[in-house]
Amino acid sequence: MSEMISGGGHPGWVRGALEKRFELLPLDTLAPPERGAARDLGDIDILLLAQPRALSPQENVALDEWVRAGGHVLVFADPMLTAHSRFAIGDRRRPQDVALLSPILARWGLEMRFDPEQEGGERLITTDLAPLPVHLAGTLHPIDGYPTRTENCWIAYDRLFAQCAIGDGEATIVADAAVFEEAEGERRKMRADALEWLTASAFGDGTRR
C-alpha cells in the first residue's frame, strides 16, 4: 500500500474499482492504537480484509468488538491462494498463501474447511446477481452443525459465502480470493462485477470509508 501511495507501484484494477464507491483508508493493524497512531478501527465505517495475515489476540478482540458495536466487515479468506505474487515469502507485502483466521471465525460461529481433492482450475459459482470466479476454494460451515442457516448466519453459494449478524454489526465472509487476481477483457469485467456485487451485499450502496 505504501508503494502505491508513493507512486512507486501500479495500483491495479481492484483499487480503481473500489475507489469508485469508497474512500480507501489503509490500516496497518486492527489493534487499539498506541499513542500518536494515525487511525484505528474507530475511524472506519466499513472494513475489507483480503487474505490478511494472522491476527494477533489483541486484533481479534478489537475486530470482534468493532463488529458487535455496529461495524460491517467483508473478509476474503482463501485456504489455498493461487494468485502469483512478485514478493518473496516473508515479505510483508506478500499475501498469505493460506488464510489463518480460525479464532475470529470461530468466535462468529463458523469454521472454514478445504478439500484437497477438489478439481483444480478456475470455476464459476452462480449467485443471485453475478457469477463469482473461484480457484481451489474453501467451504464455510456453522460450528453448531446446522446444514445451511443458523439463527444469525446465512451460508450459501456452494458454502463459499456466509453473511452473519454479529451483535449490532455484520460479517460477510468469502472462502476464496480469486476475484482479486489480475485479468483482462471479459475476465476482468466478470471479476469487477463480482466484486461490486460482494461489496454491495456487505456494505450497501453509497460512498463510505
PDB file of C-alpha atoms in Angstrom:
ATOM      1  CA  MET A   1       0.000   0.000   0.000  1.00  0.00           C
ATOM      2  CA  SER A   2       2.826   2.455   0.819  1.00  0.00           C
ATOM      3  CA  GLU A   3       4.356   1.705  -2.577  1.00  0.00           C
ATOM      4  CA  MET A   4       1.072   2.646  -4.271  1.00  0.00           C
ATOM      5  CA  ILE A   5       0.644   5.836  -2.219  1.00  0.00           C
ATOM      6  CA  SER A   6       4.182   6.991  -3.023  1.00  0.00           C
ATOM      7  CA  GLY A   7       3.647   6.409  -6.719  1.00  0.00           C
ATOM      8  CA  GLY A   8       6.218   3.640  -6.855  1.00  0.00           C
ATOM      9  CA  GLY A   9       3.804   0.872  -7.786  1.00  0.00           C
ATOM     10  CA  HIS A  10       0.900   0.182 -10.091  1.00  0.00           C
ATOM     11  CA  PRO A  11      -2.381   0.323  -8.148  1.00  0.00           C
ATOM     12  CA  GLY A  12      -4.088  -2.433 -10.148  1.00  0.00           C
ATOM     13  CA  TRP A  13      -7.684  -2.756 -11.279  1.00  0.00           C
ATOM     14  CA  VAL A  14      -9.070  -3.705  -7.841  1.00  0.00           C
ATOM     15  CA  ARG A  15      -8.108  -0.433  -6.179  1.00  0.00           C
ATOM     16  CA  GLY A  16      -9.553   1.550  -9.080  1.00  0.00           C
ATOM     17  CA  ALA A  17     -12.824  -0.372  -8.868  1.00  0.00           C
ATOM     18  CA  LEU A  18     -13.123   0.154  -5.104  1.00  0.00           C
ATOM     19  CA  GLU A  19     -12.303   3.849  -5.278  1.00  0.00           C
ATOM     20  CA  LYS A  20     -15.320   4.430  -7.498  1.00  0.00           C
ATOM     21  CA  ARG A  21     -17.551   3.897  -4.450  1.00  0.00           C
ATOM     22  CA  PHE A  22     -15.344   4.086  -1.370  1.00  0.00           C
ATOM     23  CA  GLU A  23     -12.722   6.297   0.209  1.00  0.00           C
ATOM     24  CA  LEU A  24      -9.885   3.879   0.971  1.00  0.00           C
ATOM     25  CA  LEU A  25      -8.018   4.244   4.270  1.00  0.00           C
ATOM     26  CA  PRO A  26      -5.252   1.653   4.859  1.00  0.00           C
ATOM     27  CA  LEU A  27      -4.783   0.126   8.306  1.00  0.00           C
ATOM     28  CA  ASP A  28      -1.513  -1.414   9.483  1.00  0.00           C
ATOM     29  CA  THR A  29      -3.131  -3.050  12.488  1.00  0.00           C
ATOM     30  CA  LEU A  30      -6.589  -3.680  13.903  1.00  0.00           C
ATOM     31  CA  ALA A  31      -5.386  -3.470  17.498  1.00  0.00           C
ATOM     32  CA  PRO A  32      -6.183  -0.434  19.669  1.00  0.00           C
ATOM     33  CA  PRO A  33      -3.787   2.351  18.624  1.00  0.00           C
ATOM     34  CA  GLU A  34      -0.726   3.339  20.564  1.00  0.00           C
ATOM     35  CA  ARG A  35      -0.254   6.994  21.450  1.00  0.00           C
ATOM     36  CA  GLY A  36       0.270   9.029  18.303  1.00  0.00           C
ATOM     37  CA  ALA A  37      -1.143   6.426  15.901  1.00  0.00           C
ATOM     38  CA  ALA A  38      -2.730   7.856  12.751  1.00  0.00           C
ATOM     39  CA  ARG A  39      -6.013   5.966  12.930  1.00  0.00           C
ATOM     40  CA  ASP A  40      -7.743   2.884  14.263  1.00  0.00           C
ATOM     41  CA  LEU A  41     -10.963   0.986  13.645  1.00  0.00           C
ATOM     42  CA  GLY A  42     -12.922   3.810  15.229  1.00  0.00           C
ATOM     43  CA  ASP A  43     -12.178   5.939  12.164  1.00  0.00           C
ATOM     44  CA  ILE A  44     -13.595   3.314   9.783  1.00  0.00           C
ATOM     45  CA  ASP A  45     -17.227   2.882   8.720  1.00  0.00           C
ATOM     46  CA  ILE A  46     -16.688  -0.417   6.908  1.00  0.00           C
ATOM     47  CA  LEU A  47     -13.743  -2.794   6.651  1.00  0.00           C
ATOM     48  CA  LEU A  48     -12.432  -5.057   3.885  1.00  0.00           C
ATOM     49  CA  LEU A  49      -9.875  -7.744   4.720  1.00  0.00           C
ATOM     50  CA  ALA A  50      -8.404  -9.532   1.686  1.00  0.00           C
ATOM     51  CA  GLN A  51      -6.268 -12.561   2.617  1.00  0.00           C
ATOM     52  CA  PRO A  52      -4.974 -10.882   5.768  1.00  0.00           C
ATOM     53  CA  ARG A  53      -2.042 -12.143   7.801  1.00  0.00           C
ATOM     54  CA  ALA A  54      -2.800 -13.997  11.019  1.00  0.00           C
ATOM     55  CA  LEU A  55      -4.346 -11.583  13.509  1.00  0.00           C
ATOM     56  CA  SER A  56      -2.895 -11.121  16.972  1.00  0.00           C
ATOM     57  CA  PRO A  57      -5.109 -11.835  20.005  1.00  0.00           C
ATOM     58  CA  GLN A  58      -5.499  -8.074  20.519  1.00  0.00           C
ATOM     59  CA  GLU A  59      -6.565  -7.625  16.886  1.00  0.00           C
ATOM     60  CA  ASN A  60      -9.101 -10.453  17.096  1.00  0.00           C
ATOM     61  CA  VAL A  61     -10.658  -8.852  20.178  1.00  0.00           C
ATOM     62  CA  ALA A  62     -10.666  -5.367  18.620  1.00  0.00           C
ATOM     63  CA  LEU A  63     -12.253  -6.618  15.373  1.00  0.00           C
ATOM     64  CA  ASP A  64     -14.924  -8.596  17.209  1.00  0.00           C
ATOM     65  CA  GLU A  65     -15.802  -5.637  19.450  1.00  0.00           C
ATOM     66  CA  TRP A  66     -15.912  -3.248  16.468  1.00  0.00           C
ATOM     67  CA  VAL A  67     -18.291  -5.500  14.531  1.00  0.00           C
ATOM     68  CA  ARG A  68     -20.526  -6.098  17.560  1.00  0.00           C
ATOM     69  CA  ALA A  69     -20.757  -2.333  18.045  1.00  0.00           C
ATOM     70  CA  GLY A  70     -22.194  -1.924  14.541  1.00  0.00           C
ATOM     71  CA  GLY A  71     -19.279  -2.339  12.120  1.00  0.00           C
ATOM     72  CA  HIS A  72     -19.603  -4.151   8.790  1.00  0.00           C
ATOM     73  CA  VAL A  73     -16.681  -6.244   7.565  1.00  0.00           C
ATOM     74  CA  LEU A  74     -16.128  -8.134   4.301  1.00  0.00           C
ATOM     75  CA  VAL A  75     -13.467 -10.849   4.637  1.00  0.00           C
ATOM     76  CA  PHE A  76     -11.861 -12.769   1.786  1.00  0.00           C
ATOM     77  CA  ALA A  77     -10.195 -15.801   3.382  1.00  0.00           C
ATOM     78  CA  ASP A  78      -8.617 -18.139   0.813  1.00  0.00           C
ATOM     79  CA  PRO A  79      -7.433 -21.534   2.121  1.00  0.00           C
ATOM     80  CA  MET A  80      -5.150 -22.034  -0.912  1.00  0.00           C
ATOM     81  CA  LEU A  81      -4.260 -18.763  -2.620  1.00  0.00           C
ATOM     82  CA  THR A  82      -3.477 -19.298  -6.313  1.00  0.00           C
ATOM     83  CA  ALA A  83      -2.602 -15.735  -7.356  1.00  0.00           C
ATOM     84  CA  HIS A  84       1.028 -15.118  -8.297  1.00  0.00           C
ATOM     85  CA  SER A  85       2.961 -12.661  -6.132  1.00  0.00           C
ATOM     86  CA  ARG A  86       6.168 -10.878  -7.133  1.00  0.00           C
ATOM     87  CA  PHE A  87       7.148 -10.637  -3.466  1.00  0.00           C
ATOM     88  CA  ALA A  88       9.207 -13.324  -1.748  1.00  0.00           C
ATOM     89  CA  ILE A  89       7.926 -15.438   1.132  1.00  0.00           C
ATOM     90  CA  GLY A  90       8.367 -13.415   4.324  1.00  0.00           C
ATOM     91  CA  ASP A  91       7.874 -10.061   2.610  1.00  0.00           C
ATOM     92  CA  ARG A  92       5.082  -8.143   4.415  1.00  0.00           C
ATOM     93  CA  ARG A  93       3.677  -7.106   1.035  1.00  0.00           C
ATOM     94  CA  ARG A  94       3.092 -10.732   0.014  1.00  0.00           C
ATOM     95  CA  PRO A  95      -0.440 -12.039   0.703  1.00  0.00           C
ATOM     96  CA  GLN A  96      -0.712 -15.083   2.937  1.00  0.00           C
ATOM     97  CA  ASP A  97      -0.789 -18.309   0.923  1.00  0.00           C
ATOM     98  CA  VAL A  98      -3.188 -19.817   3.469  1.00  0.00           C
ATOM     99  CA  ALA A  99      -5.740 -17.778   5.437  1.00  0.00           C
ATOM    100  CA  LEU A 100      -5.202 -18.054   9.195  1.00  0.00           C
ATOM    101  CA  LEU A 101      -8.417 -16.658  10.653  1.00  0.00           C
ATOM    102  CA  SER A 102      -9.712 -19.574  12.711  1.00  0.00           C
ATOM    103  CA  PRO A 103     -10.026 -17.698  16.046  1.00  0.00           C
ATOM    104  CA  ILE A 104     -12.216 -14.892  14.739  1.00  0.00           C
ATOM    105  CA  LEU A 105     -14.300 -17.185  12.518  1.00  0.00           C
ATOM    106  CA  ALA A 106     -14.883 -19.493  15.473  1.00  0.00           C
ATOM    107  CA  ARG A 107     -15.900 -16.514  17.594  1.00  0.00           C
ATOM    108  CA  TRP A 108     -18.545 -15.813  14.944  1.00  0.00           C
ATOM    109  CA  GLY A 109     -19.715 -19.458  14.907  1.00  0.00           C
ATOM    110  CA  LEU A 110     -18.020 -20.525  11.674  1.00  0.00           C
ATOM    111  CA  GLU A 111     -15.255 -22.800  10.502  1.00  0.00           C
ATOM    112  CA  MET A 112     -13.612 -22.976   7.082  1.00  0.00           C
ATOM    113  CA  ARG A 113     -12.767 -26.310   5.517  1.00  0.00           C
ATOM    114  CA  PHE A 114     -10.648 -27.176   2.491  1.00  0.00           C
ATOM    115  CA  ASP A 115     -10.976 -30.234   0.276  1.00  0.00           C
ATOM    116  CA  PRO A 116      -7.522 -31.030  -1.173  1.00  0.00           C
ATOM    117  CA  GLU A 117      -9.141 -33.500  -3.604  1.00  0.00           C
ATOM    118  CA  GLN A 118     -11.255 -30.874  -5.372  1.00  0.00           C
ATOM    119  CA  GLU A 119     -10.743 -30.340  -9.077  1.00  0.00           C
ATOM    120  CA  GLY A 120      -8.181 -27.652  -9.919  1.00  0.00           C
ATOM    121  CA  GLY A 121      -8.670 -24.722 -12.258  1.00  0.00           C
ATOM    122  CA  GLU A 122     -10.912 -21.689 -12.115  1.00  0.00           C
ATOM    123  CA  ARG A 123     -14.659 -22.238 -12.000  1.00  0.00           C
ATOM    124  CA  LEU A 124     -17.696 -20.011 -11.635  1.00  0.00           C
ATOM    125  CA  ILE A 125     -20.146 -20.046  -8.741  1.00  0.00           C
ATOM    126  CA  THR A 126     -23.640 -18.877  -9.646  1.00  0.00           C
ATOM    127  CA  THR A 127     -25.003 -16.188  -7.325  1.00  0.00           C
ATOM    128  CA  ASP A 128     -28.139 -14.044  -7.375  1.00  0.00           C
ATOM    129  CA  LEU A 129     -26.531 -11.262  -9.408  1.00  0.00           C
ATOM    130  CA  ALA A 130     -23.040 -12.035 -10.759  1.00  0.00           C
ATOM    131  CA  PRO A 131     -21.017 -15.219 -11.303  1.00  0.00           C
ATOM    132  CA  LEU A 132     -18.142 -15.463  -8.838  1.00  0.00           C
ATOM    133  CA  PRO A 133     -14.798 -16.890 -10.058  1.00  0.00           C
ATOM    134  CA  VAL A 134     -13.117 -19.248  -7.588  1.00  0.00           C
ATOM    135  CA  HIS A 135      -9.995 -21.414  -7.664  1.00  0.00           C
ATOM    136  CA  LEU A 136      -9.321 -24.083  -5.032  1.00  0.00           C
ATOM    137  CA  ALA A 137     -11.925 -22.537  -2.748  1.00  0.00           C
ATOM    138  CA  GLY A 138     -12.822 -23.377   0.814  1.00  0.00           C
ATOM    139  CA  THR A 139     -16.242 -24.011   2.303  1.00  0.00           C
ATOM    140  CA  LEU A 140     -17.854 -22.361   5.333  1.00  0.00           C
ATOM    141  CA  HIS A 141     -19.736 -24.314   7.984  1.00  0.00           C
ATOM    142  CA  PRO A 142     -21.517 -23.374  11.209  1.00  0.00           C
ATOM    143  CA  ILE A 143     -19.720 -24.865  14.174  1.00  0.00           C
ATOM    144  CA  ASP A 144     -23.002 -25.981  15.698  1.00  0.00           C
ATOM    145  CA  GLY A 145     -23.576 -28.214  12.649  1.00  0.00           C
ATOM    146  CA  TYR A 146     -26.759 -26.764  11.200  1.00  0.00           C
ATOM    147  CA  PRO A 147     -26.802 -27.536   7.451  1.00  0.00           C
ATOM    148  CA  THR A 148     -27.238 -24.121   5.816  1.00  0.00           C
ATOM    149  CA  ARG A 149     -28.797 -21.498   8.076  1.00  0.00           C
ATOM    150  CA  THR A 150     -28.428 -20.676  11.744  1.00  0.00           C
ATOM    151  CA  GLU A 151     -30.364 -18.089  13.685  1.00  0.00           C
ATOM    152  CA  ASN A 152     -27.875 -15.347  12.836  1.00  0.00           C
ATOM    153  CA  CYS A 153     -25.805 -16.647   9.907  1.00  0.00           C
ATOM    154  CA  TRP A 154     -26.730 -17.455   6.303  1.00  0.00           C
ATOM    155  CA  ILE A 155     -24.442 -19.721   4.255  1.00  0.00           C
ATOM    156  CA  ALA A 156     -24.953 -20.021   0.500  1.00  0.00           C
ATOM    157  CA  TYR A 157     -23.452 -20.464  -2.979  1.00  0.00           C
ATOM    158  CA  ASP A 158     -21.796 -23.870  -2.515  1.00  0.00           C
ATOM    159  CA  ARG A 159     -20.897 -22.803   1.046  1.00  0.00           C
ATOM    160  CA  LEU A 160     -18.468 -20.266  -0.375  1.00  0.00           C
ATOM    161  CA  PHE A 161     -20.343 -17.296   1.118  1.00  0.00           C
ATOM    162  CA  ALA A 162     -21.533 -16.553   4.648  1.00  0.00           C
ATOM    163  CA  GLN A 163     -23.280 -13.473   5.985  1.00  0.00           C
ATOM    164  CA  CYS A 164     -23.676 -13.303   9.738  1.00  0.00           C
ATOM    165  CA  ALA A 165     -25.305 -10.862  12.132  1.00  0.00           C
ATOM    166  CA  ILE A 166     -22.778 -10.224  14.908  1.00  0.00           C
ATOM    167  CA  GLY A 167     -24.232  -8.093  17.682  1.00  0.00           C
ATOM    168  CA  ASP A 168     -25.268  -4.809  16.054  1.00  0.00           C
ATOM    169  CA  GLY A 169     -22.950  -5.370  13.085  1.00  0.00           C
ATOM    170  CA  GLU A 170     -22.449  -7.848  10.277  1.00  0.00           C
ATOM    171  CA  ALA A 171     -19.647 -10.002   8.897  1.00  0.00           C
ATOM    172  CA  THR A 172     -19.595 -11.255   5.305  1.00  0.00           C
ATOM    173  CA  ILE A 173     -17.031 -13.980   4.592  1.00  0.00           C
ATOM    174  CA  VAL A 174     -15.947 -15.361   1.210  1.00  0.00           C
ATOM    175  CA  ALA A 175     -13.825 -18.532   1.290  1.00  0.00           C
ATOM    176  CA  ASP A 176     -11.765 -17.641  -1.779  1.00  0.00           C
ATOM    177  CA  ALA A 177      -9.864 -14.642  -3.170  1.00  0.00           C
ATOM    178  CA  ALA A 178      -9.591 -15.443  -6.884  1.00  0.00           C
ATOM    179  CA  VAL A 179     -11.808 -12.425  -7.627  1.00  0.00           C
ATOM    180  CA  PHE A 180      -8.753 -10.199  -6.929  1.00  0.00           C
ATOM    181  CA  GLU A 181      -6.487 -11.865  -9.486  1.00  0.00           C
ATOM    182  CA  GLU A 182      -5.257  -9.893 -12.479  1.00  0.00           C
ATOM    183  CA  ALA A 183      -7.196 -10.443 -15.694  1.00  0.00           C
ATOM    184  CA  GLU A 184      -8.000  -8.708 -18.955  1.00  0.00           C
ATOM    185  CA  GLY A 185     -11.059  -8.218 -21.130  1.00  0.00           C
ATOM    186  CA  GLU A 186     -14.163 -10.186 -20.217  1.00  0.00           C
ATOM    187  CA  ARG A 187     -12.430 -11.971 -17.355  1.00  0.00           C
ATOM    188  CA  ARG A 188     -11.632  -8.645 -15.692  1.00  0.00           C
ATOM    189  CA  LYS A 189     -15.192  -7.406 -16.220  1.00  0.00           C
ATOM    190  CA  MET A 190     -16.515 -10.592 -14.643  1.00  0.00           C
ATOM    191  CA  ARG A 191     -14.268 -10.035 -11.630  1.00  0.00           C
ATOM    192  CA  ALA A 192     -15.278  -6.383 -11.376  1.00  0.00           C
ATOM    193  CA  ASP A 193     -18.978  -7.308 -11.497  1.00  0.00           C
ATOM    194  CA  ALA A 194     -18.467  -9.948  -8.807  1.00  0.00           C
ATOM    195  CA  LEU A 195     -16.547  -7.528  -6.571  1.00  0.00           C
ATOM    196  CA  GLU A 196     -19.256  -4.895  -6.990  1.00  0.00           C
ATOM    197  CA  TRP A 197     -21.935  -7.412  -6.015  1.00  0.00           C
ATOM    198  CA  LEU A 198     -19.981  -8.577  -2.962  1.00  0.00           C
ATOM    199  CA  THR A 199     -19.268  -5.064  -1.668  1.00  0.00           C
ATOM    200  CA  ALA A 200     -22.897  -4.032  -2.237  1.00  0.00           C
ATOM    201  CA  SER A 201     -24.067  -7.132  -0.373  1.00  0.00           C
ATOM    202  CA  ALA A 202     -21.743  -6.434   2.546  1.00  0.00           C
ATOM    203  CA  PHE A 203     -21.853  -2.642   2.698  1.00  0.00           C
ATOM    204  CA  GLY A 204     -24.907  -1.457   0.766  1.00  0.00           C
ATOM    205  CA  ASP A 205     -24.844   1.423  -1.694  1.00  0.00           C
ATOM    206  CA  GLY A 206     -23.241   4.816  -1.338  1.00  0.00           C
ATOM    207  CA  THR A 207     -19.761   6.172  -0.735  1.00  0.00           C
ATOM    208  CA  ARG A 208     -18.265   5.266   2.626  1.00  0.00           C
ATOM    209  CA  ARG A 209     -14.804   4.974   4.140  1.00  0.00           C
TER     210      ARG A 209
END
